[in-house]
Amino acid sequence: MFDSLQERLGSVFDKLKRRGALSEADVTAALREVRVALLEADVALPVVKDFVEKVKVEAVGQNVLKSVTPGQMVIKIVNDQLSAMLGADHVGLNLQVTPPAVIMMVGLQGSGKTTSTAKISKRLTEKERKKVLMASLDVRRPAAQEQLRVLGEQIAVRTLNIVPGEQPVAIAKRAVQTAALEGFDVVMLDTAGRLAIDEELMAEVAAVRDAAKPAETLLVADAMTGQDAVNVADTFNQKVGLTGIVMTRMDGDARGGATLSMRAVTGCPIKLMGVGEKLDELEDFHPSRVASRILGMGDIVSLVEKASENFELEEAEKLAAKIQKGKFDLNDLGSQLKQMQKMGGLSSLMNMLPGMNAGQMKKLKDAKLDDSIIKRQLAILSSMTPLEREKPEVIKAKRRTRIAGGSGTSVQEVNKLLKQHQEAARMMKKVQKMGKKGMMRGGLQNLMPPGMGGFPK
Amino acid sequence: MSDENKKSGWFSRLKAGLSRSSSKLGDGIGSIFTKRKLDDESIEELEELLITSDLGVATSARLAANLAKTRFDKDVDPLEVRESLAAEIEKILEPVALPLEPDGTKAPHIILMVGVNGSGKTTTIGKLASHYKARGLKVMMAAGDTFRAAAIEQLQIWGERTGCPVVAKETGSDAAGLAYEAIERARSEKADVLLIDTAGRLHNKSDLMAELQKVLRVIRKLDATAPHDIVLVLDATTGQNALSQIGTFKELIDITGLVVTKLDGSARGGILVALAEKYSLPVHAIGVGETAEDLRPFTARDFSRSLMGLGNS
């Protein structure tokens, strides 16, 4: 969803993390990159400026220089600010009014109002057991009313019958009356797309609001929107008064800066997001999760949880002892592979890892790493004799052929694994020289076998 | 466009359409450079101002730096800055301003419209049909968006408005098959232009992009040189993601040109400059309003001058 921004910030923080101490100049340099990254992610300039300023103040106040891991410190501050900007927590739809609760959908042309109207109606009907009536007030775009009617049929939600020539305010009134008379819980009003500067149409939607008194007025906005997001959101908020935002096309590859901008400028929570073309592809918006993702901290929390759940202490100690002796045989490689498999395989680990820079991400993608590699390598290892695993140097041509046959792989693959092991062993020796501290600092990068789990340098 | 009156009418419409971004840029430049020298600070402010028009970080930096090169530390007046930037932008846009002219020898000249959801493909087809029809061409449309509810009805209404036949099947039918039938019919009825609509799709959905590739393959079974134009319809409010959008569409289905819609009102349109720099794809037309007349050929000079809030001198 926000992959590009994630990669970008990832590369910024990569630089930070590789330094022992962090000077104030470093913070400024990092924030300059954060600023460009946010701008390229379409976060509006005033919002970016505000954000960077806040982070700077925070970072200086917290005495970054003295903190143990300066890079993480900055990440945390940036993340906290970003989360704060996106809103504290998920806010749901407010339907706590005397029924029928009216939800009015507004937005620019082509932002996805009609589809979102249907998605929300489906959700309220199926998940919250509400009786929903939908009405299209779009008398401008050809076949817009028809579009909502067809969607209504698909999701089995009633639409107000279409009276040709009826004007939006009249349709809204009729919808609310019909709903009140027939005991509907919710009325969804899908308005026509309009430009924020079109005074006439903004007046029309304000008139609809006055007639229907919506409990929720939701701005439907495209996650791909550029710098103009602030103006759109601000104008709609001022002219109509918004209670929430629905972001659409969050399944695209846009960096989604508009999300931040709109939230910041209106103060309205982002309540829902569209994540696909199908009518059930609508999700709650969780600000903190989105902020973490933007920063490439991904699911660092879940990663740590998973790691501690799966990493068996005993084995870890065994490994550590062996490394101390400068020994790293194929059994150790095998147990590492198994650990990785337990943690959900490469792909899930990659997604959770913070601080991967753009280049690394791309290399990984290009390498088309998949988890079947781990499986095959484990098969190769289990086709070896205990002696072979302990003393890989005894594995010569004949043994290789046997192992390949036994594991259903090829000699080339066996060779590759052995080479990987050699490299890993060499690294382990280095680690040993650096001492235990060095290994800790090297972190995950050194713990993974190079050439596969290890990050391409 | 040859008629002078008509031209100034069009220009004022474009200018009115772009008024928000142009007045913002114009005013912004005014406030930066009034009684001030061109120094590092004012250059940076200018760069930021350009970024707010979706020109992107790189293009904005380059434009500002170019200005600095020639006039650094000199007194500049805002009008001069605007003129100079407009000229720079015009230079970038000039090579891409190419109208979408149906080739009479093709009969039918086949134009395929693609783009992400909600960019305005169907509306653009309706407007183009109305233009070509007014020029005396025989136009046919194909309702190839067989996915979105009522997309077919929407195009049929355009068909009634313009008096052009619409080839359609029911929602959910195969888009490639429909394109095939439409070409056969356009041939047998000797249409000059065939405009084929497609369902909106996000460029990062590989299955939907594969579907589009299939439409192309099927069209090429009938005519190896078709579609003669593959036009991506782009919403001008789109931010920097437009670059990735166009990159992917270009790579996978080799689009030949762009139509940029919704440049009126709140849109900013600076993204067009960034796109021209990166991809040099022809920009065939821009939409600045809801009527068919509001879709017009793209001219670099008009656009760059109105973006900077300058008159058509």
XYZ file of C-alpha atoms in Angstrom, chain A:
457
model
C 0.000 0.000 0.000
C 2.661 2.473 0.992
C 5.600 0.434 -0.174
C 7.405 3.194 -1.966
C 7.376 5.577 0.958
C 8.382 2.722 3.173
C 11.362 1.946 0.987
C 12.338 5.552 0.791
C 12.277 6.145 4.522
C 13.889 2.774 4.978
C 16.922 3.933 3.036
C 17.034 7.152 5.020
C 17.107 5.350 8.320
C 19.540 2.816 7.003
C 22.111 5.552 6.902
C 21.297 6.562 10.446
C 21.521 3.082 11.816
C 24.927 2.459 10.376
C 26.473 5.151 12.475
C 27.459 4.783 16.071
C 26.530 8.238 17.203
C 24.043 10.645 15.792
C 24.871 14.296 15.474
C 22.364 17.061 15.177
C 23.486 17.508 11.603
C 22.504 13.900 11.027
C 19.008 14.564 12.289
C 18.697 17.537 10.006
C 19.996 15.537 7.074
C 17.625 12.696 7.811
C 14.704 15.044 8.137
C 15.550 16.622 4.802
C 15.216 13.196 3.264
C 12.035 12.564 5.186
C 10.717 15.805 3.776
C 11.491 14.861 0.173
C 10.099 11.379 0.721
C 6.872 12.769 2.099
C 6.563 15.253 -0.755
C 7.151 12.561 -3.307
C 4.524 10.556 -1.515
C 2.110 13.413 -2.257
C 1.822 14.642 1.289
C 0.888 18.288 0.921
C 3.666 20.803 1.477
C 2.168 22.664 4.457
C 1.530 19.348 6.174
C 5.079 18.202 5.482
C 6.571 21.394 6.847
C 4.484 21.178 9.955
C 5.403 17.565 10.435
C 9.138 18.002 9.970
C 9.138 20.946 12.335
C 7.386 18.950 15.029
C 9.763 16.047 14.687
C 12.741 18.331 14.857
C 11.549 19.971 18.044
C 10.853 16.585 19.577
C 14.165 15.125 18.513
C 16.208 17.981 19.904
C 14.240 18.081 23.129
C 14.806 14.416 23.759
C 18.547 14.701 23.479
C 19.021 12.282 20.688
C 22.791 12.400 20.987
C 22.815 10.585 24.293
C 20.360 7.874 23.432
C 21.699 4.387 23.010
C 20.329 3.748 19.548
C 19.964 7.118 17.930
C 18.499 5.804 14.707
C 15.714 4.040 16.504
C 15.100 7.133 18.547
C 14.429 9.206 15.464
C 12.304 6.475 13.953
C 10.239 6.374 17.077
C 9.696 10.121 17.141
C 8.811 10.203 13.467
C 6.489 7.279 13.926
C 4.785 8.801 16.932
C 4.238 12.045 15.091
C 2.954 10.257 12.048
C 0.550 8.198 14.108
C -0.609 11.303 15.895
C -1.153 12.996 12.573
C -3.186 10.116 11.243
C -5.334 10.003 14.358
C -5.135 8.080 17.569
C -7.236 5.059 16.829
C -9.803 3.645 14.530
C -13.050 5.586 14.598
C -16.152 3.793 13.367
C -19.286 5.176 11.778
C -21.560 7.054 14.111
C -25.090 5.749 13.770
C -26.208 6.608 17.296
C -29.062 8.864 16.277
C -32.807 8.511 16.035
C -33.276 6.324 12.989
C -32.980 6.661 10.138
C -29.345 7.669 10.361
C -28.406 9.511 7.206
C -24.945 9.047 5.689
C -24.120 11.500 2.942
C -21.279 10.754 0.550
C -19.493 13.665 -1.108
C -16.372 14.037 -3.229
C -14.818 14.833 -6.583
C -15.838 13.101 -9.787
C -14.412 9.653 -10.114
C -13.283 9.348 -6.512
C -15.405 6.268 -5.979
C -18.499 7.549 -4.191
C -21.015 5.191 -5.730
C -18.895 2.096 -5.201
C -18.116 3.161 -1.631
C -21.810 3.792 -0.985
C -22.571 0.233 -2.003
C -19.661 -1.174 -0.018
C -20.701 0.607 3.182
C -24.329 -0.434 2.684
C -23.310 -4.045 2.232
C -21.200 -3.930 5.343
C -23.906 -2.311 7.482
C -26.467 -4.788 6.211
C -24.412 -7.903 6.649
C -22.196 -7.162 9.620
C -24.366 -4.856 11.678
C -27.748 -6.146 10.593
C -28.976 -2.704 9.622
C -31.820 -2.102 7.231
C -30.282 0.199 4.631
C -31.848 2.329 1.920
C -29.620 3.782 -0.798
C -30.470 6.770 -2.956
C -28.463 8.348 -5.751
C -28.660 12.123 -5.966
C -26.397 12.177 -9.010
C -28.618 13.595 -11.723
C -25.644 14.778 -13.775
C -23.482 11.877 -14.802
C -25.271 9.683 -17.316
C -26.520 6.431 -15.771
C -25.173 7.222 -12.294
C -28.514 6.449 -10.669
C -28.720 3.283 -12.695
C -25.260 2.306 -11.456
C -26.352 2.487 -7.824
C -29.569 0.591 -8.599
C -27.598 -2.256 -10.191
C -25.171 -2.341 -7.265
C -28.149 -2.434 -4.901
C -29.420 -5.512 -6.670
C -26.013 -7.158 -6.422
C -25.767 -6.680 -2.677
C -29.500 -7.068 -2.004
C -29.921 -3.585 -0.570
C -32.927 -1.533 -1.489
C -32.477 1.585 -3.616
C -34.957 4.407 -3.749
C -36.938 4.163 -6.968
C -35.715 6.575 -9.613
C -38.027 9.404 -10.608
C -36.688 10.989 -13.814
C -36.129 14.731 -13.542
C -36.322 14.859 -9.747
C -33.737 17.194 -8.219
C -31.196 16.187 -5.544
C -32.814 17.949 -2.569
C -36.199 16.445 -3.411
C -34.669 12.993 -3.789
C -32.940 13.339 -0.418
C -36.156 14.359 1.291
C -38.068 11.528 -0.318
C -35.362 9.072 0.743
C -35.465 10.167 4.373
C -39.281 10.101 4.423
C -39.419 6.683 2.833
C -36.878 5.398 5.324
C -38.778 6.829 8.292
C -42.080 5.387 7.098
C -40.758 1.966 6.247
C -38.493 1.563 9.262
C -35.039 1.713 7.692
C -32.093 2.173 10.050
C -29.742 3.880 7.631
C -30.136 6.041 4.536
C -27.133 6.302 2.226
C -27.143 9.394 0.030
C -24.778 9.192 -2.942
C -24.274 12.724 -4.245
C -22.918 13.793 -7.627
C -19.201 14.332 -8.021
C -18.330 17.988 -7.908
C -15.419 20.319 -7.988
C -14.530 22.041 -4.795
C -14.601 25.418 -6.555
C -18.004 24.940 -8.151
C -19.997 27.280 -5.917
C -23.333 26.284 -7.368
C -22.848 22.592 -6.789
C -21.361 23.115 -3.363
C -24.465 25.107 -2.488
C -26.573 22.235 -3.762
C -24.847 19.700 -1.543
C -25.190 22.085 1.401
C -28.915 22.274 0.688
C -29.100 18.486 0.651
C -27.314 18.443 3.986
C -29.806 20.917 5.466
C -32.726 18.856 4.194
C -31.436 15.442 5.215
C -29.470 16.332 8.388
C -26.900 13.581 7.963
C -25.355 11.876 10.987
C -22.280 11.294 8.876
C -20.952 13.325 5.975
C -18.152 11.324 4.441
C -15.650 12.674 1.966
C -14.689 10.011 -0.522
C -11.155 10.594 -1.732
C -8.758 8.803 -4.012
C -5.551 7.627 -2.313
C -3.669 8.669 -5.451
C -4.601 12.338 -5.074
C -1.721 14.766 -5.305
C -0.924 18.043 -3.619
C -4.465 19.230 -4.126
C -5.770 16.859 -1.458
C -5.546 19.561 1.188
C -7.629 21.999 -0.833
C -10.270 19.449 -1.691
C -10.625 18.298 1.878
C -10.494 21.792 3.273
C -13.104 23.193 0.896
C -15.519 20.336 1.391
C -15.045 20.622 5.117
C -15.739 24.319 5.128
C -18.658 24.279 2.735
C -20.383 21.093 3.800
C -18.834 20.085 7.105
C -17.304 16.636 7.154
C -17.462 13.990 9.851
C -15.115 11.496 8.258
C -13.113 10.429 5.239
C -13.212 7.299 3.135
C -9.982 6.640 1.232
C -10.439 4.661 -1.956
C -7.977 2.722 -4.131
C -5.766 1.941 -1.174
C -4.989 -1.269 -3.033
C -3.098 0.718 -5.643
C 0.592 1.426 -5.345
C 0.178 5.096 -4.531
C 2.188 6.184 -1.556
C -0.956 7.557 -0.047
C 0.301 10.892 1.180
C -3.172 12.285 0.572
C -4.305 10.269 3.559
C -2.015 12.253 5.818
C -2.819 15.572 4.218
C -6.572 15.208 4.422
C -6.515 14.023 7.963
C -4.232 16.863 8.994
C -6.162 19.614 7.312
C -9.692 18.601 8.297
C -9.045 16.918 11.601
C -11.633 14.379 10.490
C -10.858 10.736 11.100
C -10.317 8.438 8.150
C -13.012 5.925 8.884
C -12.810 3.415 6.105
C -10.718 2.461 3.131
C -11.491 0.743 -0.147
C -9.016 -1.997 -0.962
C -10.385 -3.585 -4.105
C -13.022 -3.610 -6.795
C -15.256 -6.166 -5.150
C -18.039 -4.875 -2.970
C -16.769 -6.513 0.198
C -13.318 -5.006 -0.196
C -13.749 -2.306 2.406
C -11.681 -2.162 5.582
C -11.464 -0.176 8.781
C -8.693 2.352 8.769
C -6.186 1.791 11.554
C -4.016 4.895 11.813
C -1.231 3.424 13.907
C -0.782 0.481 11.577
C -0.674 2.724 8.546
C 1.874 5.006 10.192
C 4.127 2.076 11.037
C 3.912 0.826 7.518
C 4.788 4.193 6.092
C 7.911 4.237 8.173
C 8.935 0.757 7.211
C 8.664 -0.325 10.805
C 6.103 -2.617 9.354
C 5.072 -5.073 11.915
C 8.187 -4.813 14.007
C 6.016 -5.608 16.989
C 4.713 -8.777 15.414
C 8.198 -9.653 14.234
C 9.575 -9.507 17.735
C 6.586 -11.447 19.016
C 7.027 -14.116 16.399
C 10.736 -14.330 16.972
C 10.430 -14.791 20.693
C 7.633 -17.293 20.253
C 9.584 -19.442 17.872
C 13.189 -19.008 18.669
C 13.961 -21.762 21.065
C 16.318 -20.569 23.696
C 18.078 -23.874 24.038
C 19.004 -24.023 20.391
C 20.081 -20.449 20.404
C 22.438 -21.128 23.266
C 23.835 -24.170 21.547
C 24.484 -22.126 18.467
C 26.081 -19.326 20.421
C 28.419 -21.788 22.122
C 29.437 -23.251 18.808
C 30.061 -19.871 17.305
C 32.259 -19.067 20.287
C 34.373 -21.992 19.303
C 34.393 -20.778 15.740
C 32.458 -23.808 14.575
C 29.452 -23.589 12.327
C 28.486 -26.812 10.619
C 25.616 -27.877 8.411
C 23.521 -28.862 11.414
C 23.597 -25.237 12.483
C 22.645 -24.068 9.054
C 19.755 -26.507 9.150
C 18.478 -25.271 12.474
C 18.623 -21.708 11.222
C 16.626 -22.616 8.184
C 14.057 -24.279 10.381
C 13.791 -21.201 12.562
C 13.124 -19.106 9.538
C 10.495 -21.473 8.328
C 8.770 -21.357 11.700
C 8.656 -17.611 11.613
C 6.520 -17.659 8.536
C 9.096 -18.012 5.828
C 11.131 -15.477 3.981
C 8.347 -13.498 2.455
C 6.612 -12.748 5.714
C 9.915 -11.905 7.370
C 10.842 -9.529 4.606
C 7.611 -7.657 4.963
C 8.093 -7.253 8.649
C 11.682 -6.182 8.584
C 12.297 -2.541 9.200
C 14.988 -0.503 7.617
C 15.326 -2.364 4.395
C 16.412 0.142 1.849
C 14.993 0.475 -1.621
C 17.942 -1.215 -3.268
C 17.758 -4.239 -1.009
C 14.021 -4.518 -1.483
C 14.429 -4.465 -5.224
C 17.226 -6.993 -5.214
C 15.132 -9.287 -3.108
C 12.191 -8.913 -5.419
C 14.383 -9.498 -8.442
C 15.897 -12.556 -6.841
C 12.369 -13.946 -6.590
C 13.083 -15.553 -3.266
C 10.466 -17.955 -2.290
C 10.011 -20.217 0.590
C 10.288 -23.372 -1.447
C 14.037 -22.737 -1.467
C 14.147 -23.288 2.269
C 12.207 -26.504 1.906
C 14.538 -27.812 -0.763
C 17.589 -26.903 1.223
C 16.242 -28.672 4.269
C 15.648 -31.705 2.074
C 19.255 -31.602 0.919
C 20.462 -31.388 4.503
C 18.379 -34.322 5.619
C 19.757 -36.446 2.790
C 23.192 -36.145 4.325
C 24.727 -38.454 6.856
C 25.426 -37.084 10.348
C 29.122 -37.146 9.522
C 28.590 -35.095 6.400
C 26.628 -32.517 8.293
C 29.284 -32.222 10.915
C 32.221 -32.264 8.543
C 31.049 -30.796 5.236
C 34.539 -31.012 3.844
C 34.128 -34.772 3.318
C 31.409 -34.164 0.757
C 33.055 -34.805 -2.578
C 31.636 -35.409 -6.045
C 30.206 -38.876 -5.375
C 28.522 -37.861 -2.152
C 27.091 -34.832 -3.853
C 25.481 -36.966 -6.532
C 24.006 -39.232 -3.868
C 22.693 -36.327 -1.817
C 21.135 -34.708 -4.883
C 19.445 -37.974 -5.783
C 18.253 -38.576 -2.276
C 16.738 -35.141 -1.872
C 15.274 -34.927 -5.367
C 17.399 -31.925 -6.230
C 20.376 -31.385 -8.489
C 24.102 -31.398 -7.845
C 24.112 -27.692 -8.603
C 21.705 -27.055 -5.779
C 23.774 -29.108 -3.406
C 26.849 -27.141 -4.440
C 25.007 -23.905 -3.876
C 24.023 -24.898 -0.386
C 27.568 -25.920 0.466
C 28.877 -22.650 -0.828
C 26.353 -20.809 1.259
C 27.463 -22.709 4.282
C 31.102 -21.856 3.623
C 30.257 -18.189 3.434
C 28.163 -18.355 6.556
C 30.964 -20.154 8.393
C 33.402 -17.494 7.314
C 31.067 -14.817 8.600
C 30.666 -16.620 11.865
C 34.401 -16.606 12.307
C 34.410 -12.891 11.792
C 31.666 -12.549 14.321
C 33.652 -14.591 16.745
C 36.557 -12.227 16.385
C 34.324 -9.264 17.068
C 33.121 -10.969 20.167
C 29.615 -11.342 21.431
C 28.924 -7.644 21.321
C 29.781 -7.498 17.681
C 27.298 -10.161 16.877
C 24.550 -8.378 18.669
C 25.288 -5.205 16.800
C 25.294 -7.029 13.490
C 21.846 -8.209 14.371
C 19.660 -10.220 12.076
C 21.746 -9.508 9.036
C 24.567 -11.676 10.288
C 22.368 -14.379 11.688
C 20.923 -15.262 8.344
C 22.909 -17.375 5.936
C 24.373 -15.182 3.226
C 23.302 -15.496 -0.357
C 19.801 -16.449 0.649
C 18.475 -15.161 3.919
C 21.296 -12.675 4.120
C 20.639 -9.399 2.447
C 22.410 -8.842 -0.797
C 24.971 -6.215 -0.171
